[in-house]
Coordinates of C-alpha atoms in Angstrom, one line a residue:
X1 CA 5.7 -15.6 -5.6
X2 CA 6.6 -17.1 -2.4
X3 CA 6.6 -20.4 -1.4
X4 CA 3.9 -21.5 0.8
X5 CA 4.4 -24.0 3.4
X6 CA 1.9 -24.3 5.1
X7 CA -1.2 -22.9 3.3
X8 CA -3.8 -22.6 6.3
X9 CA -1.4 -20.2 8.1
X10 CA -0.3 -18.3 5.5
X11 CA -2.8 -15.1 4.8
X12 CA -2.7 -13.3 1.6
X13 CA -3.9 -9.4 1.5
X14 CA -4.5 -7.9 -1.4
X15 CA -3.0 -4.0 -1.2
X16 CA -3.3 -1.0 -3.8
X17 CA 0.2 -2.1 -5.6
X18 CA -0.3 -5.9 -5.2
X19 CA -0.3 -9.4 -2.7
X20 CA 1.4 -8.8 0.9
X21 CA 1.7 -12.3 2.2
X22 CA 1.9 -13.1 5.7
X23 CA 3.1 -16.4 7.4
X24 CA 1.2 -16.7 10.4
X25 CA 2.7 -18.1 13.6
X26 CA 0.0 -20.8 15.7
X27 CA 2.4 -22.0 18.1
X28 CA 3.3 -18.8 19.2
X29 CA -0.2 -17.2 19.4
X30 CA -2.6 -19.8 18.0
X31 CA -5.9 -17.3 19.6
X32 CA -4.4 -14.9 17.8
X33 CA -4.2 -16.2 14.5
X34 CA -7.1 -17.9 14.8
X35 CA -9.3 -14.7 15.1
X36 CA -7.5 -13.5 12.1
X37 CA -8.4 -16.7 10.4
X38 CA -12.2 -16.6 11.8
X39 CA -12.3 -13.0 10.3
X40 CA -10.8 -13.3 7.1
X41 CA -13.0 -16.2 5.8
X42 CA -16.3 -13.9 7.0
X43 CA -15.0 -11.6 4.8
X44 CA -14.4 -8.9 7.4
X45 CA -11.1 -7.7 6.6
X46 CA -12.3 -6.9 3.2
X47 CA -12.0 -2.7 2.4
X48 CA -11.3 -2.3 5.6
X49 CA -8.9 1.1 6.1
X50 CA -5.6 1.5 7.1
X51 CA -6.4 4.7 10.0
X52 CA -3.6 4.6 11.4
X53 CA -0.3 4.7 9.6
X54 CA 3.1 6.1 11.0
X55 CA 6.3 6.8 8.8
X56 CA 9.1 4.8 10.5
X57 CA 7.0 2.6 12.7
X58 CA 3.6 1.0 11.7
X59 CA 0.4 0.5 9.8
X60 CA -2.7 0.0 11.7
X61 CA -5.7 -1.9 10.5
X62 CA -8.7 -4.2 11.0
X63 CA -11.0 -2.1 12.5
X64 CA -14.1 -4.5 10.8
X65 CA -16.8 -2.5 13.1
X66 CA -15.8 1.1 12.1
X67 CA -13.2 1.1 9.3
X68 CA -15.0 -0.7 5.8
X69 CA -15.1 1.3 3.8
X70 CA -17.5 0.3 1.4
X71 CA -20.2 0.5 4.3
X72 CA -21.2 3.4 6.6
X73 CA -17.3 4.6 6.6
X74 CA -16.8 7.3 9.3
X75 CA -13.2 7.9 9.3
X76 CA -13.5 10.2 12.6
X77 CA -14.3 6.5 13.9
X78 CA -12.0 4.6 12.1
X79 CA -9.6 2.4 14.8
X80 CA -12.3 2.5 17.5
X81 CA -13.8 -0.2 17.2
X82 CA -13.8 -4.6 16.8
X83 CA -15.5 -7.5 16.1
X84 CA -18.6 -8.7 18.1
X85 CA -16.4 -11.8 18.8
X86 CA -15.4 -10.4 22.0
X87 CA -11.4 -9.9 23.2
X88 CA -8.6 -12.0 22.6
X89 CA -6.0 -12.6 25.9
X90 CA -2.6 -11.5 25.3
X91 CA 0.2 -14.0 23.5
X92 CA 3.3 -12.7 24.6
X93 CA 6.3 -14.8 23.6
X94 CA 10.3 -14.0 23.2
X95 CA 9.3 -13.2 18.8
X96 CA 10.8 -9.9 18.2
X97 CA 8.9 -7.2 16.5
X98 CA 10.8 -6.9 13.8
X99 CA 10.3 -5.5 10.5
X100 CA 7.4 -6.6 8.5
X101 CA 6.2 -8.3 11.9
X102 CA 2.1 -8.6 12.7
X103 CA 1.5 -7.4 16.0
X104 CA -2.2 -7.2 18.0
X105 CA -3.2 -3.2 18.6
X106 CA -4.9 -2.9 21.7
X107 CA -6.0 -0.5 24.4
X108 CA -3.8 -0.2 27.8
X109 CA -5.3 -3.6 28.8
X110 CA -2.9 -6.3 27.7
X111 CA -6.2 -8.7 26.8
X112 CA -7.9 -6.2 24.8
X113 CA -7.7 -7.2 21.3
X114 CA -9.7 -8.0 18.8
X115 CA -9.6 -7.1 15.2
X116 CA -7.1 -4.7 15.0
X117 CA -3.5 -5.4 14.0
X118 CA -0.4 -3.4 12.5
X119 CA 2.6 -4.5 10.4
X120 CA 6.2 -2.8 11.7
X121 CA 7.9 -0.9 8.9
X122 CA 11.0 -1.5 11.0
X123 CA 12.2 -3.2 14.3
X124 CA 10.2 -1.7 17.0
X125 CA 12.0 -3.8 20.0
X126 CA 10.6 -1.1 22.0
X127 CA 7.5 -3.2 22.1
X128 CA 9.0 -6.6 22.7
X129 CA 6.9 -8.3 25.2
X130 CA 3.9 -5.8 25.3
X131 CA 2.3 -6.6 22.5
X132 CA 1.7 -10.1 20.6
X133 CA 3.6 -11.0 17.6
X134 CA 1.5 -13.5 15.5
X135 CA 2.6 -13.1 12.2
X136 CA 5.3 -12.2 9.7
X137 CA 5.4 -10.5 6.1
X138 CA 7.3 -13.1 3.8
X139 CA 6.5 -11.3 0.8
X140 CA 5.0 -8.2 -0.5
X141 CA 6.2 -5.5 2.2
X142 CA 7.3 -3.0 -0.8
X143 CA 3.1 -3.0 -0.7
X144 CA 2.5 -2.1 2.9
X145 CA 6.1 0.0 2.8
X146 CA 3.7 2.5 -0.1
X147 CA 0.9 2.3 2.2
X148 CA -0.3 6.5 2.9
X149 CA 0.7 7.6 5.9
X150 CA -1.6 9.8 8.4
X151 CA -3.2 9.4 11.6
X152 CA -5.5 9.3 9.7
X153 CA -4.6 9.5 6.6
X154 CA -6.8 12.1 4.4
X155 CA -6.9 9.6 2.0
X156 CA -6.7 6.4 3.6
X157 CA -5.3 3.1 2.3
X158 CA -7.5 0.4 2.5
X159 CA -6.9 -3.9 2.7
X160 CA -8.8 -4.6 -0.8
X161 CA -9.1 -8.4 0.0
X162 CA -7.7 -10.6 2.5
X163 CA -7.9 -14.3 2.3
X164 CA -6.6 -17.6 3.9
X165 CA -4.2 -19.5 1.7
X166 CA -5.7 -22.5 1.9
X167 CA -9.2 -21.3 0.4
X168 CA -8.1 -19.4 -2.8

């Protein structure tokens, strides 16, 4: 298992194949990983689909208005919505997105997200500086790596449980 430093940054999702844990990064986009924080102790991330997954590059997720799918799924609608917390302002910073790297989905407006996040399967430095980094795999990413791909999948994946370290 890997070491935990610091517990109340540190999420732990719960995949198909077992724990991906993420170290989360506050002083580089503390709005950031507080929504994440916010939404995983409501329970929102839980069974929420991965719609959007992309062999070589990423898997989308956290669509909490459209993509549980334990509750009204629609996967037609999966990845178009958010939360009813309302945007979060972009966090750009020099943190590369590199493999295993959380970065904020959004739509063409920098400020526009919410929920939605995706894990790089590889360095995408392609999207240095347009997108906020505010997290980082430290264990687990053979779990997102066996994630099914499809945009969206037939099948989709789905985030079983996610949790802040400190509360388990």
């Amino acid at each position: 298992m890997a070491e935990i430093k610091d517990p109340e940054n540190t999420i732990l999702m719960e995949l198909k194949g077992g724990t991906v844990t993420i170290q989360l990064l506050p002083d580089v986009a503390p709005k950031h990983v507080a929504r994440m924080k916010e939404l995983a102790r409501a329970g929102k991330y839980d069974n929420v689909a991965f719609h959007r997954v992309i062999d070589g590059f990423m898997a989308q997720t956290g669509d909490v208005e459209h993509g549980n799918m334990e509750n009204d799924f629609n996967l037609r609608m999966a990845g178009t919505g958010g939360s009813d917390l309302g945007n979060v302002p972009a966090e750009f910073s020099k943190v590369p997105h590199a493999r295993g790297s959380l970065g904020a989905a959004r739509s063409a407006n920098p400020d526009s997200a919410n929920s939605q996040f995706f894990i790089n399967f590889k360095d995408n430095d392609f999207l240095n500086g347009q997108y906020t980094v505010y997290g980082q795999v430290i264990e687990g990413m053979e779990h997102v790596d066996a994630i099914t791909r499809g945009e969206p999948p037939a099948q989709p994946d789905r985030m079983i449980s996610v949790k802040v370290a400190a509360d388990v």
